[in-house]
PDB file of C-alpha atoms and ligand atoms in Angstrom:
ATOM      1  CA  MET P   1      35.770   3.314 -15.606  1.00 81.00           C
ATOM      2  CA  ILE P   2      33.763   5.517 -17.971  1.00 90.00           C
ATOM      3  CA  MET P   3      30.101   4.542 -17.783  1.00 96.00           C
ATOM      4  CA  ASN P   4      27.619   4.938 -20.616  1.00 97.00           C
ATOM      5  CA  TYR P   5      24.428   5.175 -18.582  1.00 98.00           C
ATOM      6  CA  THR P   6      22.468   6.351 -21.642  1.00 98.00           C
ATOM      7  CA  LYS P   7      23.117   2.939 -23.196  1.00 98.00           C
ATOM      8  CA  VAL P   8      22.105   1.249 -19.912  1.00 98.00           C
ATOM      9  CA  ILE P   9      18.780   3.146 -19.915  1.00 98.00           C
ATOM     10  CA  GLU P  10      18.205   2.092 -23.544  1.00 98.00           C
ATOM     11  CA  LEU P  11      18.635  -1.550 -22.506  1.00 98.00           C
ATOM     12  CA  VAL P  12      16.144  -1.123 -19.651  1.00 98.00           C
ATOM     13  CA  LYS P  13      13.630   0.375 -22.105  1.00 98.00           C
ATOM     14  CA  GLU P  14      14.273  -2.439 -24.578  1.00 98.00           C
ATOM     15  CA  ALA P  15      13.320  -4.955 -21.873  1.00 97.00           C
ATOM     16  CA  LYS P  16       9.700  -3.817 -22.328  1.00 96.00           C
ATOM     17  CA  LYS P  17       9.535  -6.322 -25.204  1.00 95.00           C
ATOM     18  CA  PHE P  18       9.314  -9.115 -22.606  1.00 92.00           C
ATOM     19  CA  ILE P  19       6.154  -7.562 -21.106  1.00 89.00           C
ATOM     20  CA  ASP P  20       4.279  -6.787 -24.329  1.00 81.00           C
ATOM     21  CA  GLY P  21       1.785  -9.477 -25.256  1.00 74.00           C
ATOM     22  CA  GLN P  22       2.290 -11.584 -22.116  1.00 69.00           C
ATOM     23  CA  SER P  23      -0.754 -13.259 -20.646  1.00 62.00           C
ATOM     24  CA  THR P  24      -1.476 -12.361 -17.029  1.00 61.00           C
ATOM     25  CA  ALA P  25      -2.055 -16.077 -16.417  1.00 56.00           C
ATOM     26  CA  ASN P  26       1.584 -16.915 -17.171  1.00 62.00           C
ATOM     27  CA  PHE P  27       2.985 -17.028 -13.632  1.00 63.00           C
ATOM     28  CA  GLN P  28       4.196 -19.339 -10.868  1.00 64.00           C
ATOM     29  CA  MET P  29       3.819 -19.028  -7.108  1.00 63.00           C
ATOM     30  CA  LYS P  30       7.040 -18.545  -5.083  1.00 63.00           C
ATOM     31  CA  GLY P  31       5.094 -18.735  -1.817  1.00 61.00           C
ATOM     32  CA  ASP P  32       1.823 -17.486  -0.358  1.00 59.00           C
ATOM     33  CA  ALA P  33       0.803 -14.420  -2.401  1.00 59.00           C
ATOM     34  CA  ASP P  34       4.315 -14.321  -3.916  1.00 61.00           C
ATOM     35  CA  PHE P  35       4.544 -14.524  -7.699  1.00 61.00           C
ATOM     36  CA  VAL P  36       7.350 -14.876 -10.199  1.00 67.00           C
ATOM     37  CA  THR P  37       6.471 -14.487 -13.852  1.00 77.00           C
ATOM     38  CA  ILE P  38       8.272 -15.553 -16.992  1.00 83.00           C
ATOM     39  CA  VAL P  39       8.588 -11.797 -17.527  1.00 87.00           C
ATOM     40  CA  ASP P  40      10.732 -11.408 -14.363  1.00 88.00           C
ATOM     41  CA  THR P  41      12.997 -14.249 -15.495  1.00 88.00           C
ATOM     42  CA  ASN P  42      13.313 -13.049 -19.106  1.00 91.00           C
ATOM     43  CA  ILE P  43      14.084  -9.445 -18.139  1.00 95.00           C
ATOM     44  CA  SER P  44      16.581 -10.579 -15.514  1.00 95.00           C
ATOM     45  CA  ASN P  45      18.399 -12.867 -17.980  1.00 95.00           C
ATOM     46  CA  PHE P  46      18.362 -10.243 -20.744  1.00 97.00           C
ATOM     47  CA  LEU P  47      19.730  -7.387 -18.626  1.00 97.00           C
ATOM     48  CA  LYS P  48      22.252  -9.580 -16.855  1.00 96.00           C
ATOM     49  CA  GLU P  49      23.661 -10.780 -20.184  1.00 97.00           C
ATOM     50  CA  GLU P  50      23.688  -7.354 -21.872  1.00 98.00           C
ATOM     51  CA  LEU P  51      25.196  -5.561 -18.876  1.00 98.00           C
ATOM     52  CA  HIS P  52      27.817  -8.252 -18.468  1.00 96.00           C
ATOM     53  CA  GLN P  53      28.853  -7.786 -22.100  1.00 97.00           C
ATOM     54  CA  LEU P  54      29.163  -4.024 -21.615  1.00 97.00           C
ATOM     55  CA  TYR P  55      30.834  -4.118 -18.182  1.00 97.00           C
ATOM     56  CA  PRO P  56      32.147  -7.632 -17.369  1.00 97.00           C
ATOM     57  CA  GLU P  57      33.832  -6.442 -14.175  1.00 96.00           C
ATOM     58  CA  ILE P  58      30.589  -5.187 -12.567  1.00 97.00           C
ATOM     59  CA  GLY P  59      28.780  -7.768 -10.422  1.00 95.00           C
ATOM     60  CA  PHE P  60      25.075  -8.504 -10.217  1.00 94.00           C
ATOM     61  CA  PHE P  61      22.666  -8.518  -7.289  1.00 93.00           C
ATOM     62  CA  SER P  62      19.047  -9.160  -8.208  1.00 89.00           C
ATOM     63  CA  GLU P  63      15.675 -10.438  -7.031  1.00 77.00           C
ATOM     64  CA  GLU P  64      15.738 -13.573  -9.157  1.00 72.00           C
ATOM     65  CA  GLU P  65      19.026 -14.975  -7.845  1.00 74.00           C
ATOM     66  CA  ASP P  66      20.406 -15.468  -4.377  1.00 70.00           C
ATOM     67  CA  GLY P  67      23.474 -13.223  -4.744  1.00 81.00           C
ATOM     68  CA  GLN P  68      25.198 -10.848  -2.358  1.00 87.00           C
ATOM     69  CA  LEU P  69      26.008  -7.159  -2.514  1.00 90.00           C
ATOM     70  CA  VAL P  70      29.575  -6.829  -3.851  1.00 90.00           C
ATOM     71  CA  GLU P  71      31.962  -3.828  -4.078  1.00 94.00           C
ATOM     72  CA  ASP P  72      30.784  -2.756  -7.543  1.00 96.00           C
ATOM     73  CA  CYS P  73      27.469  -4.159  -8.761  1.00 96.00           C
ATOM     74  CA  TRP P  74      24.154  -3.686 -10.499  1.00 97.00           C
ATOM     75  CA  ILE P  75      21.131  -4.052  -8.221  1.00 97.00           C
ATOM     76  CA  LEU P  76      18.145  -5.163 -10.290  1.00 97.00           C
ATOM     77  CA  ASP P  77      14.479  -5.781  -9.759  1.00 96.00           C
ATOM     78  CA  PRO P  78      13.368  -7.011 -13.206  1.00 95.00           C
ATOM     79  CA  ILE P  79       9.723  -6.424 -12.283  1.00 95.00           C
ATOM     80  CA  ASP P  80       8.851  -4.478  -9.175  1.00 96.00           C
ATOM     81  CA  GLY P  81       5.134  -4.867  -8.639  1.00 94.00           C
ATOM     82  CA  THR P  82       4.903  -8.454  -9.842  1.00 89.00           C
ATOM     83  CA  THR P  83       1.478  -9.017  -8.292  1.00 90.00           C
ATOM     84  CA  ASN P  84       0.251  -5.925 -10.142  1.00 93.00           C
ATOM     85  CA  LEU P  85       1.619  -7.421 -13.370  1.00 90.00           C
ATOM     86  CA  VAL P  86      -0.051 -10.794 -12.779  1.00 86.00           C
ATOM     87  CA  TYR P  87      -3.416  -9.122 -12.173  1.00 88.00           C
ATOM     88  CA  GLY P  88      -3.123  -6.704 -15.120  1.00 89.00           C
ATOM     89  CA  TYR P  89      -3.131  -3.694 -12.759  1.00 93.00           C
ATOM     90  CA  ASN P  90      -0.659  -1.908 -15.093  1.00 94.00           C
ATOM     91  CA  MET P  91       1.464  -0.430 -12.300  1.00 96.00           C
ATOM     92  CA  SER P  92       4.865  -2.123 -12.353  1.00 96.00           C
ATOM     93  CA  SER P  93       8.418  -1.083 -13.100  1.00 97.00           C
ATOM     94  CA  ILE P  94      11.914  -2.220 -13.983  1.00 98.00           C
ATOM     95  CA  SER P  95      14.371  -0.924 -11.397  1.00 98.00           C
ATOM     96  CA  LEU P  96      18.145  -0.894 -11.905  1.00 98.00           C
ATOM     97  CA  ALA P  97      20.843   0.731  -9.760  1.00 98.00           C
ATOM     98  CA  HIS P  98      24.628   0.851  -9.957  1.00 98.00           C
ATOM     99  CA  TYR P  99      26.111   0.484  -6.473  1.00 98.00           C
ATOM    100  CA  VAL P 100      29.751   1.212  -5.612  1.00 97.00           C
ATOM    101  CA  HIS P 101      31.116   0.385  -2.157  1.00 95.00           C
ATOM    102  CA  GLY P 102      32.068   3.561  -0.292  1.00 95.00           C
ATOM    103  CA  GLU P 103      29.928   5.747  -2.565  1.00 97.00           C
ATOM    104  CA  GLY P 104      26.552   4.008  -2.407  1.00 97.00           C
ATOM    105  CA  VAL P 105      24.120   4.114  -5.333  1.00 98.00           C
ATOM    106  CA  VAL P 106      25.773   6.215  -8.073  1.00 98.00           C
ATOM    107  CA  PHE P 107      23.176   5.674 -10.806  1.00 98.00           C
ATOM    108  CA  GLY P 108      19.533   4.611 -10.901  1.00 98.00           C
ATOM    109  CA  VAL P 109      16.783   4.110 -13.449  1.00 99.00           C
ATOM    110  CA  VAL P 110      13.164   3.105 -12.867  1.00 98.00           C
ATOM    111  CA  TYR P 111      11.065   2.538 -15.967  1.00 98.00           C
ATOM    112  CA  ASN P 112       7.278   2.216 -15.977  1.00 98.00           C
ATOM    113  CA  PRO P 113       6.532   0.380 -19.238  1.00 96.00           C
ATOM    114  CA  PHE P 114       2.806   1.121 -18.953  1.00 95.00           C
ATOM    115  CA  THR P 115       3.207   4.917 -18.948  1.00 97.00           C
ATOM    116  CA  ASP P 116       6.650   5.063 -20.608  1.00 97.00           C
ATOM    117  CA  GLU P 117       7.873   7.217 -17.719  1.00 98.00           C
ATOM    118  CA  ILE P 118      11.624   6.990 -17.115  1.00 98.00           C
ATOM    119  CA  PHE P 119      12.994   8.175 -13.799  1.00 99.00           C
ATOM    120  CA  SER P 120      16.791   8.401 -13.726  1.00 98.00           C
ATOM    121  CA  ALA P 121      19.620   9.956 -11.743  1.00 98.00           C
ATOM    122  CA  GLN P 122      23.361  10.077 -11.356  1.00 98.00           C
ATOM    123  CA  LYS P 123      24.738  10.870  -7.929  1.00 98.00           C
ATOM    124  CA  GLY P 124      25.244  14.618  -7.453  1.00 98.00           C
ATOM    125  CA  LYS P 125      23.705  15.481 -10.832  1.00 98.00           C
ATOM    126  CA  GLY P 126      19.999  15.604  -9.946  1.00 98.00           C
ATOM    127  CA  ALA P 127      17.164  13.214 -10.703  1.00 98.00           C
ATOM    128  CA  TYR P 128      14.861  13.576 -13.698  1.00 98.00           C
ATOM    129  CA  LEU P 129      11.597  12.392 -15.181  1.00 98.00           C
ATOM    130  CA  ASN P 130      12.020  11.574 -18.879  1.00 98.00           C
ATOM    131  CA  PHE P 131      15.486  13.281 -18.803  1.00 98.00           C
ATOM    132  CA  GLU P 132      13.870  16.729 -18.646  1.00 97.00           C
ATOM    133  CA  LYS P 133      11.828  17.435 -15.577  1.00 98.00           C
ATOM    134  CA  PRO P 134      13.919  17.759 -12.394  1.00 98.00           C
ATOM    135  CA  LEU P 135      12.468  15.715  -9.540  1.00 98.00           C
ATOM    136  CA  LYS P 136      11.722  17.607  -6.331  1.00 98.00           C
ATOM    137  CA  VAL P 137       9.867  16.384  -3.259  1.00 99.00           C
ATOM    138  CA  SER P 138       6.763  18.182  -1.970  1.00 98.00           C
ATOM    139  CA  ASP P 139       6.806  20.512   1.016  1.00 98.00           C
ATOM    140  CA  ARG P 140       3.492  19.266   2.416  1.00 98.00           C
ATOM    141  CA  THR P 141       3.105  18.797   6.163  1.00 98.00           C
ATOM    142  CA  TYR P 142       1.495  15.631   7.525  1.00 98.00           C
ATOM    143  CA  GLU P 143      -1.996  17.193   7.726  1.00 98.00           C
ATOM    144  CA  ARG P 144      -1.922  17.655   3.928  1.00 98.00           C
ATOM    145  CA  SER P 145       0.004  14.497   3.117  1.00 98.00           C
ATOM    146  CA  ILE P 146      -0.782  11.314   1.181  1.00 98.00           C
ATOM    147  CA  ILE P 147       1.046   8.266   2.518  1.00 98.00           C
ATOM    148  CA  GLU P 148       1.691   4.866   0.893  1.00 98.00           C
ATOM    149  CA  PHE P 149       2.317   1.746   2.914  1.00 98.00           C
ATOM    150  CA  GLY P 150       3.375  -1.801   2.111  1.00 98.00           C
ATOM    151  CA  SER P 151       0.795  -4.217   3.477  1.00 96.00           C
ATOM    152  CA  GLY P 152       3.262  -7.131   3.557  1.00 95.00           C
ATOM    153  CA  SER P 153       1.126  -9.567   1.558  1.00 93.00           C
ATOM    154  CA  THR P 154       3.770 -12.310   1.863  1.00 92.00           C
ATOM    155  CA  HIS P 155       4.105 -11.803   5.650  1.00 94.00           C
ATOM    156  CA  LYS P 156       0.546 -11.888   6.954  1.00 95.00           C
ATOM    157  CA  GLU P 157       1.890 -12.484  10.490  1.00 96.00           C
ATOM    158  CA  ASN P 158       2.663  -8.715  10.532  1.00 96.00           C
ATOM    159  CA  ALA P 159      -0.803  -7.666   9.322  1.00 97.00           C
ATOM    160  CA  GLU P 160      -2.102  -6.385  12.703  1.00 98.00           C
ATOM    161  CA  GLU P 161       0.944  -4.199  13.240  1.00 98.00           C
ATOM    162  CA  ASN P 162       1.042  -2.870   9.655  1.00 98.00           C
ATOM    163  CA  PHE P 163      -2.642  -1.974   9.529  1.00 98.00           C
ATOM    164  CA  LYS P 164      -2.608  -0.499  13.055  1.00 98.00           C
ATOM    165  CA  ILE P 165       0.152   1.893  11.968  1.00 98.00           C
ATOM    166  CA  ALA P 166      -1.707   2.668   8.727  1.00 98.00           C
ATOM    167  CA  LEU P 167      -4.945   3.379  10.628  1.00 98.00           C
ATOM    168  CA  SER P 168      -3.169   5.686  13.048  1.00 98.00           C
ATOM    169  CA  ILE P 169      -1.505   7.614  10.175  1.00 98.00           C
ATOM    170  CA  PHE P 170      -4.703   7.646   8.093  1.00 98.00           C
ATOM    171  CA  LYS P 171      -6.561   9.512  10.853  1.00 98.00           C
ATOM    172  CA  ASP P 172      -4.016  12.362  10.743  1.00 98.00           C
ATOM    173  CA  CYS P 173      -3.225  12.655   7.021  1.00 98.00           C
ATOM    174  CA  VAL P 174      -5.358  13.265   3.915  1.00 98.00           C
ATOM    175  CA  ASP P 175      -5.323   9.682   2.646  1.00 98.00           C
ATOM    176  CA  ILE P 176      -3.469   6.411   2.290  1.00 98.00           C
ATOM    177  CA  ARG P 177      -2.378   5.030  -1.115  1.00 97.00           C
ATOM    178  CA  ARG P 178      -1.522   1.505  -2.319  1.00 97.00           C
ATOM    179  CA  ILE P 179       0.522   1.779  -5.515  1.00 97.00           C
ATOM    180  CA  CYS P 180       2.270  -1.514  -4.761  1.00 97.00           C
ATOM    181  CA  SER P 181       5.483  -1.045  -6.706  1.00 98.00           C
ATOM    182  CA  THR P 182       7.886   0.357  -4.125  1.00 98.00           C
ATOM    183  CA  ALA P 183      10.318   1.443  -6.852  1.00 98.00           C
ATOM    184  CA  LEU P 184       7.519   3.597  -8.338  1.00 98.00           C
ATOM    185  CA  VAL P 185       6.449   4.813  -4.897  1.00 98.00           C
ATOM    186  CA  LEU P 186       9.931   6.277  -4.406  1.00 98.00           C
ATOM    187  CA  CYS P 187       9.665   7.947  -7.842  1.00 99.00           C
ATOM    188  CA  PHE P 188       6.282   9.395  -6.896  1.00 98.00           C
ATOM    189  CA  ILE P 189       7.647  10.810  -3.626  1.00 99.00           C
ATOM    190  CA  ALA P 190      10.693  12.231  -5.452  1.00 99.00           C
ATOM    191  CA  ASP P 191       8.305  13.846  -7.963  1.00 98.00           C
ATOM    192  CA  GLY P 192       6.125  15.362  -5.207  1.00 98.00           C
ATOM    193  CA  ARG P 193       3.030  13.306  -6.133  1.00 98.00           C
ATOM    194  CA  ILE P 194       2.763  11.718  -2.690  1.00 98.00           C
ATOM    195  CA  ASP P 195       4.588  12.523   0.522  1.00 99.00           C
ATOM    196  CA  GLY P 196       5.626   9.412   2.414  1.00 98.00           C
ATOM    197  CA  TYR P 197       5.821   5.630   2.602  1.00 99.00           C
ATOM    198  CA  PHE P 198       6.607   2.899   5.110  1.00 98.00           C
ATOM    199  CA  GLU P 199       6.982  -0.884   4.982  1.00 98.00           C
ATOM    200  CA  LYS P 200       8.019  -3.496   7.550  1.00 98.00           C
ATOM    201  CA  ILE P 201      10.055  -5.748   5.221  1.00 97.00           C
ATOM    202  CA  ILE P 202      11.591  -4.494   2.002  1.00 97.00           C
ATOM    203  CA  LYS P 203      14.386  -5.850  -0.215  1.00 95.00           C
ATOM    204  CA  PRO P 204      17.366  -3.858  -1.544  1.00 96.00           C
ATOM    205  CA  TRP P 205      16.399  -4.267  -5.234  1.00 97.00           C
ATOM    206  CA  ASP P 206      12.994  -2.665  -4.561  1.00 97.00           C
ATOM    207  CA  ILE P 207      14.584   0.540  -3.231  1.00 98.00           C
ATOM    208  CA  ALA P 208      18.152   0.907  -4.539  1.00 98.00           C
ATOM    209  CA  ALA P 209      17.460   2.995  -7.679  1.00 98.00           C
ATOM    210  CA  GLY P 210      14.677   4.991  -6.023  1.00 98.00           C
ATOM    211  CA  SER P 211      16.896   5.840  -3.054  1.00 98.00           C
ATOM    212  CA  LEU P 212      19.062   7.986  -5.332  1.00 98.00           C
ATOM    213  CA  PHE P 213      15.996   9.872  -6.632  1.00 99.00           C
ATOM    214  CA  ILE P 214      14.942  10.567  -3.045  1.00 98.00           C
ATOM    215  CA  GLU P 215      18.441  11.821  -2.183  1.00 98.00           C
ATOM    216  CA  GLU P 216      18.715  13.992  -5.302  1.00 98.00           C
ATOM    217  CA  ALA P 217      15.142  15.324  -4.969  1.00 98.00           C
ATOM    218  CA  GLY P 218      15.641  16.461  -1.352  1.00 98.00           C
ATOM    219  CA  GLY P 219      13.747  13.709   0.458  1.00 98.00           C
ATOM    220  CA  LYS P 220      14.683  11.403   3.301  1.00 98.00           C
ATOM    221  CA  MET P 221      14.976   7.605   3.648  1.00 98.00           C
ATOM    222  CA  THR P 222      15.693   5.639   6.826  1.00 98.00           C
ATOM    223  CA  ASP P 223      14.724   2.436   8.584  1.00 98.00           C
ATOM    224  CA  TYR P 224      12.040   2.458  11.314  1.00 98.00           C
ATOM    225  CA  GLN P 225      14.652   3.562  13.871  1.00 95.00           C
ATOM    226  CA  GLY P 226      15.731   6.520  11.735  1.00 96.00           C
ATOM    227  CA  ASN P 227      19.029   4.910  10.663  1.00 96.00           C
ATOM    228  CA  PRO P 228      20.412   4.877   7.095  1.00 97.00           C
ATOM    229  CA  ILE P 229      19.451   1.880   4.929  1.00 96.00           C
ATOM    230  CA  ASP P 230      22.019  -0.891   4.531  1.00 94.00           C
ATOM    231  CA  PHE P 231      21.679  -2.372   1.022  1.00 94.00           C
ATOM    232  CA  SER P 232      23.436  -5.589   2.051  1.00 92.00           C
ATOM    233  CA  ASN P 233      20.503  -6.313   4.382  1.00 92.00           C
ATOM    234  CA  LYS P 234      17.996  -8.399   2.407  1.00 91.00           C
ATOM    235  CA  LYS P 235      15.126  -7.546   4.775  1.00 93.00           C
ATOM    236  CA  THR P 236      15.020  -4.023   6.155  1.00 96.00           C
ATOM    237  CA  THR P 237      12.283  -1.786   7.514  1.00 98.00           C
ATOM    238  CA  ILE P 238      11.863   1.460   5.594  1.00 98.00           C
ATOM    239  CA  ILE P 239      10.452   4.963   5.866  1.00 98.00           C
ATOM    240  CA  VAL P 240      10.699   7.326   2.886  1.00 98.00           C
ATOM    241  CA  SER P 241       9.405  10.884   2.885  1.00 99.00           C
ATOM    242  CA  ASN P 242       9.572  14.410   1.559  1.00 98.00           C
ATOM    243  CA  GLY P 243      11.633  15.164   4.687  1.00 98.00           C
ATOM    244  CA  VAL P 244       8.865  17.281   6.237  1.00 98.00           C
ATOM    245  CA  VAL P 245       6.698  14.332   7.360  1.00 98.00           C
ATOM    246  CA  HIS P 246       9.589  12.040   8.330  1.00 98.00           C
ATOM    247  CA  ASP P 247       9.508  12.629  12.096  1.00 98.00           C
ATOM    248  CA  PHE P 248       5.717  12.228  12.042  1.00 98.00           C
ATOM    249  CA  LEU P 249       6.070   8.806  10.371  1.00 98.00           C
ATOM    250  CA  VAL P 250       8.884   7.693  12.722  1.00 98.00           C
ATOM    251  CA  LYS P 251       6.753   8.713  15.725  1.00 98.00           C
ATOM    252  CA  LYS P 252       3.543   7.042  14.473  1.00 98.00           C
ATOM    253  CA  ILE P 253       5.343   3.811  13.591  1.00 98.00           C
ATOM    254  CA  ASN P 254       7.223   3.573  16.880  1.00 98.00           C
ATOM    255  CA  GLU P 255       4.085   4.242  18.908  1.00 98.00           C
ATOM    256  CA  VAL P 256       2.840   0.908  17.531  1.00 98.00           C
ATOM    257  CA  VAL P 257       6.096  -1.035  17.146  1.00 96.00           C
ATOM    258  CA  GLY P 258       7.312   0.256  20.513  1.00 78.00           C
TER     259      GLY P 258
HETATM  260  C1  LIP T 301       6.999  -5.826  -4.083  1.00 64.65           C
HETATM  261  C2  LIP T 301       6.993  -4.342  -3.921  1.00 64.65           C
HETATM  262  C3  LIP T 301       5.724  -3.948  -3.215  1.00 64.65           C
HETATM  263  C4  LIP T 301       6.047  -4.267  -1.806  1.00 64.65           C
HETATM  264  C5  LIP T 301       6.308  -5.742  -1.639  1.00 64.65           C
HETATM  265  C6  LIP T 301       7.212  -6.358  -2.692  1.00 64.65           C
HETATM  266  P1  LIP T 301       7.940  -7.367  -6.069  1.00 64.65           P
HETATM  267  O1  LIP T 301       8.053  -6.219  -4.950  1.00 64.65           O
HETATM  268  O2  LIP T 301       7.313  -3.510  -4.839  1.00 64.65           O
HETATM  269  O3  LIP T 301       5.419  -2.584  -3.337  1.00 64.65           O
HETATM  270  O4  LIP T 301       5.001  -3.828  -0.971  1.00 64.65           O
HETATM  271  O5  LIP T 301       6.861  -5.938  -0.358  1.00 64.65           O
HETATM  272  O6  LIP T 301       8.555  -6.311  -2.347  1.00 64.65           O
HETATM  273  O7  LIP T 301       7.957  -8.647  -5.304  1.00 64.65           O
HETATM  274  O8  LIP T 301       6.671  -7.149  -6.790  1.00 64.65           O
HETATM  275  O9  LIP T 301       9.144  -7.147  -6.895  1.00 64.65           O
END
């Protein structure tokens, strides 16, 4: 099948219209500290419909429905960083990947509607910011690194473990960041802005598109044990890095997790 990914990226950009002018008060709770906005639902419905019209044979696996990973499918997070959106923090993204069984993620786009930055990649063809700037991870060692971590706001039972790991890493690196849109975090690592990230529970739609940027930009992504990520697993642990600090993160995490 010949894919027109340029058209797909245009659709993702068009979805910004569902964010513009929305009140930050327009949201519902899915659970403790877990929000779903009308924006998530509208973007999900819009992209699902448009992509289905373009490619009816490609399946759909997204945050707002309880689907499964199928042989050939789109993996969508309509808004990654929903809490940020609800609070007007202006750090959220739309994340879309095309996954093909046996090949993995073959295309990804992450769009930050607040900065108009578009991160995109096709497997084996490099990853780019705004179609021009090639993405490349940093070469910083852990002593010079900045590390993001997911606090797990919807799983407070893991708070002690998460913050113990973060404290241990914080003492050895330059600083810790909390961007809080994992899709954007992966873009930032791929673009060399920060150097690593870990989170105890992450979903496939948060990381699918970004995983291709990490691969194309020379970084590394594994679970806490150092194994490759399985996108059919709806709750995986994750470590992403510039490659240089990966062993440091695996070691620090497993000293705590044991
Ligand atoms: C969120 C992430 C955030 C991560 C949370 C959550 P949502 O996604 O992007 O960075 O720490 O675990 O998954 O729910 O805003 O799409």
